Coordinates of C-alpha atoms in Angstrom, one line a residue:
M138 CA -27.3 0.3 -12.6
E139 CA -24.9 1.6 -10.0
K140 CA -24.4 5.3 -9.8
E141 CA -20.7 5.0 -10.8
F142 CA -21.8 3.8 -14.2
L143 CA -24.6 6.2 -14.5
L144 CA -22.3 9.1 -13.9
A145 CA -20.0 8.0 -16.7
M146 CA -23.0 7.1 -19.0
P147 CA -22.8 10.5 -20.9
I148 CA -19.3 9.5 -22.2
I149 CA -20.7 6.2 -23.7
E150 CA -23.7 8.1 -25.2
A151 CA -21.5 10.9 -26.7
L152 CA -19.3 8.3 -28.4
E153 CA -22.2 6.3 -29.7
T154 CA -23.9 9.4 -31.0
R155 CA -20.9 10.0 -33.3
G156 CA -21.0 6.4 -34.6
Y157 CA -18.5 4.8 -32.3
E158 CA -18.8 1.7 -30.1
A159 CA -18.2 2.2 -26.4
F160 CA -18.3 -0.1 -23.4
F161 CA -17.6 -0.2 -19.7
V162 CA -14.7 -2.6 -19.2
G163 CA -12.4 -4.4 -16.7
G164 CA -12.5 -4.2 -12.9
A165 CA -15.6 -2.1 -12.5
V166 CA -17.6 -4.7 -14.5
R167 CA -16.1 -7.6 -12.6
D168 CA -16.8 -5.9 -9.2
R169 CA -20.4 -5.2 -10.2
L170 CA -21.0 -8.9 -10.9
I171 CA -19.6 -10.0 -7.6
G172 CA -21.1 -7.2 -5.5
R173 CA -17.9 -5.4 -4.6
P174 CA -17.7 -1.6 -4.2
I175 CA -17.1 0.0 -7.6
H176 CA -14.3 2.5 -7.9
D177 CA -12.6 3.6 -11.1
V178 CA -14.9 3.2 -14.2
D179 CA -12.9 2.6 -17.4
I180 CA -14.3 2.8 -20.9
A181 CA -13.1 1.1 -24.1
T182 CA -14.1 2.4 -27.5
S183 CA -13.7 2.0 -31.3
A184 CA -12.9 5.7 -31.5
A185 CA -9.2 6.6 -32.1
P186 CA -7.4 8.8 -29.5
G187 CA -7.7 11.8 -31.8
D188 CA -11.4 11.2 -32.2
I189 CA -11.9 10.9 -28.5
Q190 CA -10.2 14.3 -28.0
K191 CA -12.5 15.8 -30.7
V192 CA -15.6 14.5 -29.0
F193 CA -14.9 15.8 -25.5
P194 CA -13.9 19.4 -24.6
K195 CA -11.8 18.5 -21.6
T196 CA -9.2 15.7 -22.0
I197 CA -5.7 14.8 -20.9
D198 CA -3.3 13.0 -23.1
V199 CA -1.7 10.4 -20.8
G200 CA -0.7 7.9 -23.5
A201 CA -2.4 8.6 -26.9
E202 CA 0.3 6.4 -28.6
H203 CA -1.1 3.5 -26.6
G204 CA -4.7 4.6 -27.1
T205 CA -5.5 6.1 -23.6
I206 CA -7.0 9.5 -23.1
I207 CA -8.4 10.9 -19.8
V208 CA -11.8 12.5 -20.3
I209 CA -12.9 15.0 -17.7
H210 CA -16.7 14.8 -17.2
S211 CA -18.5 16.7 -14.4
G212 CA -15.1 17.2 -12.8
H213 CA -14.3 13.5 -12.6
P214 CA -11.5 11.8 -14.7
Y215 CA -12.4 8.7 -16.8
E216 CA -9.9 6.6 -18.6
V217 CA -11.1 6.1 -22.2
T218 CA -9.0 3.7 -24.3
T219 CA -9.2 2.8 -28.0
F220 CA -9.7 -0.9 -28.8
R221 CA -6.2 -2.2 -29.5
T222 CA -4.0 -5.2 -30.0
E223 CA -0.4 -5.4 -28.6
S224 CA 2.7 -7.2 -29.6
G225 CA 6.4 -7.4 -28.7
Y226 CA 7.2 -7.1 -25.0
A227 CA 11.0 -6.8 -24.9
D228 CA 11.0 -5.5 -21.3
H229 CA 8.2 -8.0 -20.2
R230 CA 6.1 -5.0 -19.1
R231 CA 5.1 -2.7 -22.0
P232 CA 4.2 -3.6 -25.6
D233 CA 6.7 -2.6 -28.3
R234 CA 3.8 -2.1 -30.8
V235 CA 0.2 -1.1 -30.4
T236 CA -2.3 -1.4 -33.2
F237 CA -5.7 0.2 -32.9
V238 CA -8.6 -1.9 -34.0
T239 CA -12.4 -1.6 -34.1
S240 CA -13.2 -5.0 -32.5
L241 CA -14.2 -5.4 -28.9
L242 CA -13.3 -9.1 -29.1
E243 CA -9.7 -8.3 -30.3
D244 CA -9.3 -5.8 -27.5
M245 CA -10.5 -8.4 -24.9
K246 CA -7.9 -10.9 -26.1
R247 CA -5.1 -8.8 -24.7
R248 CA -6.5 -8.7 -21.1
D249 CA -4.8 -10.5 -18.3
F250 CA -7.4 -12.7 -16.6
K251 CA -10.8 -14.0 -17.7
M252 CA -12.6 -12.3 -14.9
N253 CA -11.2 -8.9 -16.1
A254 CA -12.0 -9.6 -19.8
L255 CA -15.5 -8.4 -19.4
A256 CA -17.4 -5.5 -21.0
M257 CA -20.8 -4.0 -20.4
D258 CA -22.9 -1.8 -22.6
K259 CA -25.0 1.1 -21.5
K260 CA -28.0 -1.2 -21.1
G261 CA -26.2 -3.5 -18.7
K262 CA -25.6 -6.3 -21.2
I263 CA -22.4 -8.2 -20.5
Y264 CA -20.0 -9.3 -23.2
D265 CA -18.0 -12.3 -22.0
Y266 CA -15.9 -14.0 -24.7
F267 CA -13.7 -16.1 -22.4
N268 CA -16.2 -17.4 -19.7
G269 CA -15.1 -14.8 -17.2
R270 CA -18.4 -15.1 -15.3
E271 CA -17.8 -18.8 -14.8
D272 CA -14.5 -18.0 -13.1
L273 CA -16.2 -15.4 -10.9
Q274 CA -18.8 -18.0 -9.9
A275 CA -16.1 -20.5 -9.2
G276 CA -13.8 -18.0 -7.4
L277 CA -11.0 -18.7 -9.8
I278 CA -8.3 -16.6 -11.4
S279 CA -7.2 -17.9 -14.8
A280 CA -5.5 -16.3 -17.7
V281 CA -7.0 -15.2 -21.0
G282 CA -5.6 -17.7 -23.5
N283 CA -2.1 -19.1 -22.8
P284 CA -0.9 -18.0 -19.3
A285 CA 2.8 -18.3 -20.3
E286 CA 2.1 -15.8 -23.1
R287 CA 0.2 -13.4 -20.8
F288 CA 2.9 -13.5 -18.1
S289 CA 5.7 -13.1 -20.6
E290 CA 4.0 -10.1 -22.1
D291 CA 3.7 -8.4 -18.7
A292 CA 5.5 -10.1 -15.8
L293 CA 3.7 -8.0 -13.2
R294 CA 0.6 -10.0 -14.0
M295 CA 2.1 -12.9 -12.0
L296 CA 2.1 -10.7 -8.9
R297 CA -1.3 -9.3 -9.8
A298 CA -2.7 -12.8 -9.8
L299 CA -1.7 -13.3 -6.2
R300 CA -2.8 -9.8 -5.3
F301 CA -6.3 -10.6 -6.7
S302 CA -6.3 -13.9 -4.8
S303 CA -5.7 -11.9 -1.6
Q304 CA -8.3 -9.2 -2.3
L305 CA -11.1 -11.4 -3.7
G306 CA -10.4 -14.6 -1.8
F307 CA -10.2 -16.5 -5.1
S308 CA -7.9 -19.4 -6.0
V309 CA -5.3 -19.1 -8.7
S310 CA -5.7 -21.8 -11.4
E311 CA -3.0 -24.6 -11.2
E312 CA -2.2 -23.9 -14.9
A313 CA -1.4 -20.3 -14.0
L314 CA 0.6 -21.2 -10.9
Y315 CA 2.7 -23.7 -12.9
E316 CA 3.6 -20.9 -15.4
I317 CA 4.3 -18.4 -12.6
E318 CA 6.8 -20.9 -11.0
K319 CA 8.5 -21.3 -14.4
L320 CA 8.6 -17.6 -15.3
A321 CA 9.1 -16.0 -11.9
G322 CA 12.5 -14.7 -12.9
L323 CA 10.9 -12.3 -15.3
M324 CA 9.9 -10.2 -12.3
K325 CA 13.5 -8.9 -12.1
D326 CA 12.6 -6.5 -15.0
I327 CA 9.7 -4.9 -13.0
S328 CA 10.4 -1.7 -11.1
A329 CA 10.3 -1.7 -7.3
E330 CA 7.5 1.0 -7.4
R331 CA 5.2 -1.3 -9.3
K332 CA 6.0 -4.2 -7.1
L333 CA 5.2 -2.1 -4.0
A334 CA 1.8 -1.1 -5.4
E335 CA 0.9 -4.7 -5.8
V336 CA 2.3 -6.0 -2.5
D337 CA 0.6 -3.2 -0.6
K338 CA -2.8 -4.3 -2.0
L339 CA -1.9 -8.0 -1.4
L340 CA -1.1 -7.3 2.3
Q341 CA -4.4 -5.6 2.8
G342 CA -6.5 -8.4 1.2
K343 CA -8.9 -10.7 3.2
N344 CA -7.0 -13.8 1.9
V345 CA -3.5 -12.4 2.6
N346 CA -2.2 -15.5 4.4
A347 CA -2.9 -17.8 1.5
A348 CA -1.6 -15.3 -1.0
L349 CA 1.7 -15.0 1.0
R350 CA 2.1 -18.8 0.9
L351 CA 1.6 -18.7 -2.9
L352 CA 4.2 -16.0 -3.1
I353 CA 6.7 -18.5 -1.5
R354 CA 5.4 -21.5 -3.3
T355 CA 5.8 -19.9 -6.8
G356 CA 9.2 -18.4 -5.9
L357 CA 8.0 -14.9 -6.8
H358 CA 9.3 -13.7 -3.4
E359 CA 12.8 -14.2 -4.6
Y360 CA 12.4 -11.3 -7.0
L361 CA 10.9 -8.9 -4.5
P362 CA 13.3 -6.4 -2.7
G363 CA 15.0 -8.1 0.2
F364 CA 12.8 -11.2 0.3
G365 CA 15.1 -13.6 -1.6
T366 CA 17.0 -15.0 1.4
R367 CA 14.2 -14.6 4.0
S368 CA 11.8 -17.4 3.1
A369 CA 11.6 -18.6 6.7
G370 CA 10.7 -15.2 8.0
L371 CA 8.2 -14.7 5.3
H372 CA 6.7 -18.1 6.1
R373 CA 6.3 -17.0 9.7
F374 CA 4.7 -13.8 8.6
S375 CA 2.2 -15.7 6.4
G376 CA 0.8 -17.3 9.6
R377 CA 0.1 -14.0 11.4
S378 CA -3.2 -12.4 12.2
F379 CA -3.8 -9.1 10.3
E380 CA -7.5 -8.3 10.5
K381 CA -7.3 -4.9 12.3
L382 CA -3.9 -3.8 11.1
E383 CA -3.3 -0.9 8.7
A384 CA -0.8 -1.1 5.9
N385 CA 2.2 0.3 7.7
E386 CA 1.5 -1.8 10.8
R387 CA 1.6 -4.9 8.6
W388 CA 4.9 -3.8 7.2
A389 CA 6.3 -3.3 10.7
L390 CA 5.2 -6.8 11.6
L391 CA 6.8 -8.1 8.5
L392 CA 10.1 -6.5 9.6
Y393 CA 9.7 -8.3 12.9
D394 CA 9.5 -11.6 11.2
I395 CA 12.2 -11.2 8.6
R396 CA 14.6 -9.2 10.7
P397 CA 16.6 -7.3 8.1
D398 CA 20.0 -6.0 9.2
D399 CA 19.0 -2.4 8.4
P400 CA 15.2 -1.9 8.4
K401 CA 15.3 1.5 6.8
D402 CA 17.7 0.3 4.1
F403 CA 15.4 -2.7 3.4
L404 CA 12.4 -0.3 3.0
K405 CA 14.4 2.1 0.8
H406 CA 14.8 -0.8 -1.7
W407 CA 11.0 -0.8 -2.0
K408 CA 11.2 2.9 -3.1
M409 CA 8.9 4.0 -0.2
S410 CA 8.7 7.6 0.7
G411 CA 11.0 8.9 3.5
S412 CA 8.1 9.6 5.8
R413 CA 6.6 6.2 5.3
I414 CA 9.9 4.5 6.0
A415 CA 10.3 6.5 9.2
E416 CA 6.8 5.6 10.4
I417 CA 7.2 1.8 9.7
A418 CA 10.7 1.7 11.2
A419 CA 9.6 3.5 14.3
V420 CA 6.7 1.0 14.9
Y421 CA 9.2 -1.9 14.3
Q422 CA 11.7 -0.4 16.8
Y423 CA 9.2 0.1 19.5
L424 CA 7.6 -3.3 18.9
L425 CA 11.0 -4.9 19.6
A426 CA 11.3 -2.8 22.8
R427 CA 7.8 -3.5 23.9
L428 CA 8.2 -7.2 23.5
A429 CA 11.4 -7.1 25.5
G430 CA 9.5 -5.6 28.4
S431 CA 6.6 -3.4 29.5
W432 CA 6.1 0.2 28.5
T433 CA 7.8 2.7 30.8
E434 CA 6.8 6.4 30.8
E435 CA 10.1 7.2 29.1
L436 CA 9.5 4.6 26.4
L437 CA 5.9 5.9 25.8
Y438 CA 7.2 9.4 25.6
E439 CA 9.9 8.5 23.1
A440 CA 7.5 6.5 20.9
G441 CA 4.7 9.0 20.7
G442 CA 1.0 8.3 20.8
K443 CA 0.5 7.1 17.2
T444 CA 3.4 4.6 17.4
V445 CA 2.2 3.3 20.8
I446 CA -1.3 2.6 19.4
S447 CA 0.1 0.9 16.3
T448 CA 2.5 -1.2 18.4
E449 CA -0.3 -2.4 20.7
K450 CA -2.6 -3.1 17.8
I451 CA 0.0 -5.5 16.4
C452 CA 0.4 -7.2 19.8
S453 CA -3.3 -7.5 20.3
E454 CA -3.6 -9.4 17.0
Q455 CA -1.1 -12.0 17.9
P456 CA -2.4 -14.8 20.3
E457 CA 1.1 -15.4 21.7
W458 CA 1.7 -11.8 22.6
S459 CA 0.0 -10.1 25.6
A460 CA -1.3 -6.6 24.7
E461 CA -1.1 -3.8 27.3
R462 CA -4.5 -2.3 26.7
D463 CA -3.9 0.7 28.9
A464 CA -0.8 1.8 27.0
A465 CA -2.7 4.5 25.1
D466 CA -4.3 5.8 28.2
R467 CA -1.0 5.9 30.0
Y468 CA 0.5 7.9 27.1
R469 CA -2.3 10.4 27.2
Q470 CA -1.7 10.9 31.0
L471 CA 2.0 11.8 30.5
P472 CA 2.9 15.3 31.8
I473 CA 4.5 16.2 28.5
F474 CA 4.5 14.9 25.0
S475 CA 7.5 16.6 23.5
R476 CA 10.4 18.9 24.6
K477 CA 8.3 21.8 23.4
D478 CA 5.9 21.1 26.2
L479 CA 8.4 21.9 28.9
A480 CA 7.7 25.0 30.9
V481 CA 11.3 26.2 30.2
N482 CA 13.5 26.4 27.1
G483 CA 17.1 26.7 26.2
N484 CA 17.1 30.5 26.6
D485 CA 15.9 30.0 30.2
L486 CA 18.8 27.7 30.9
L487 CA 21.3 30.1 29.4
R488 CA 19.9 33.0 31.5
I489 CA 19.9 31.0 34.8
A490 CA 23.2 29.3 34.3
G491 CA 25.0 32.4 33.0
K492 CA 27.1 30.1 30.8
P493 CA 27.9 30.3 27.0
P494 CA 25.8 28.1 24.7
G495 CA 26.9 24.6 24.1
S496 CA 25.9 20.9 24.0
W497 CA 25.2 21.2 27.8
V498 CA 21.9 23.0 27.0
S499 CA 20.4 20.0 25.1
A500 CA 21.8 17.5 27.6
L501 CA 20.3 19.5 30.5
L502 CA 16.9 19.8 28.8
G503 CA 17.0 16.0 28.4
R504 CA 17.6 15.6 32.1
I505 CA 14.7 17.9 32.9
E506 CA 12.5 15.9 30.5
A507 CA 13.4 12.7 32.4
E508 CA 12.7 14.2 35.8
V509 CA 9.3 15.5 34.7
L510 CA 8.4 12.1 33.1
A511 CA 9.4 10.3 36.2
G512 CA 7.2 12.5 38.4
R513 CA 10.2 13.8 40.4
L514 CA 9.7 17.3 39.0
Q515 CA 6.5 19.2 38.2
N516 CA 6.3 20.8 34.7
D517 CA 6.0 24.2 36.3
R518 CA 8.2 27.2 35.3
E519 CA 8.8 28.3 38.8
E520 CA 9.5 24.8 40.2
I521 CA 11.8 24.0 37.3
G522 CA 13.5 27.4 37.8
R523 CA 14.3 26.5 41.4
W524 CA 15.6 23.1 40.3
L525 CA 17.8 24.8 37.8
E526 CA 19.1 27.3 40.3
N527 CA 20.0 24.4 42.6
W528 CA 21.7 22.6 39.7
S529 CA 23.6 25.8 38.9
R530 CA 24.9 26.1 42.5
K531 CA 26.0 22.5 42.5
T532 CA 27.9 22.9 39.3
E533 CA 29.8 26.0 40.6
T534 CA 31.1 24.2 43.7

């Protein structure tokens, strides 16, 4: 058994010792069966939340009312959840009522997809009540029970189906796709933060192109921030090559294809952090400039090394775009990388010019930057000093 399960095994054993049932469940079991790397190991148990807290000395209550307790074991957090049934989903996201039960089968009935409705005991025996292993073998994503009910309970499951399709390279069942098309409007009740988490994973999947086309086919894109009126751009994006691109680079390429009026405002609607918005918008800005012409020293300087590399990675992935493979080297050979690298500063300008502070200082520093980047002026304090003295004499006459 994989080390991730072995490390969590004492939790299973501690619960069983006290007379409770306990199983590994969900994605970790699924990934074990298909040979994917195992990350978070979750546990389901017949023990009530209060009982879980009594069994383990270090716990965090992250949702006892819904049955979930975080157990800290050997410094690692594990999500331990009581078997439960759910009912009433007024917001199409969270259950209005949770009932704790002692049946693993009843708990599995509330799961989203058959491939995720799998449990494993400490000996490695698989409990599969809905033929989830058949779906794994067939590369299929299908709902547990009635897909319309599953998607109505939690509308985010519709986007999760497409995300899993992208990550795993699986097909989504036609029955599920039919219901997604009918129920896509329920996505309006889902927060932008949750949509972003799913779309980020979808964009990084190995089957991203097919998943994006499903996004358009089902109409789910109409309920994602800023996508509703940009089907054509999203369709262009679905034909792109993404293999070597990081998440933010993919978002920058998406901006190129959908061309929002205000890129930063578009990204804000996705509730991204300010730093992430700035990074994506910068790559998009310089991608536009780069495709309009070759890099100049001034453009390389403005963009910065990270943005230059990201921009060229995007270009290199697209067959119709010619990448400038020496762009990163050219950037590294620049005489300066920021204004702070100049051999003089604003105080030097004030001293040489003998003038009061003003906007002229920043403007003059900008001119010096341009001269240094163009190679007409060495970034040397004495040489720049002579240039400034000459400039000062010219301004006096």
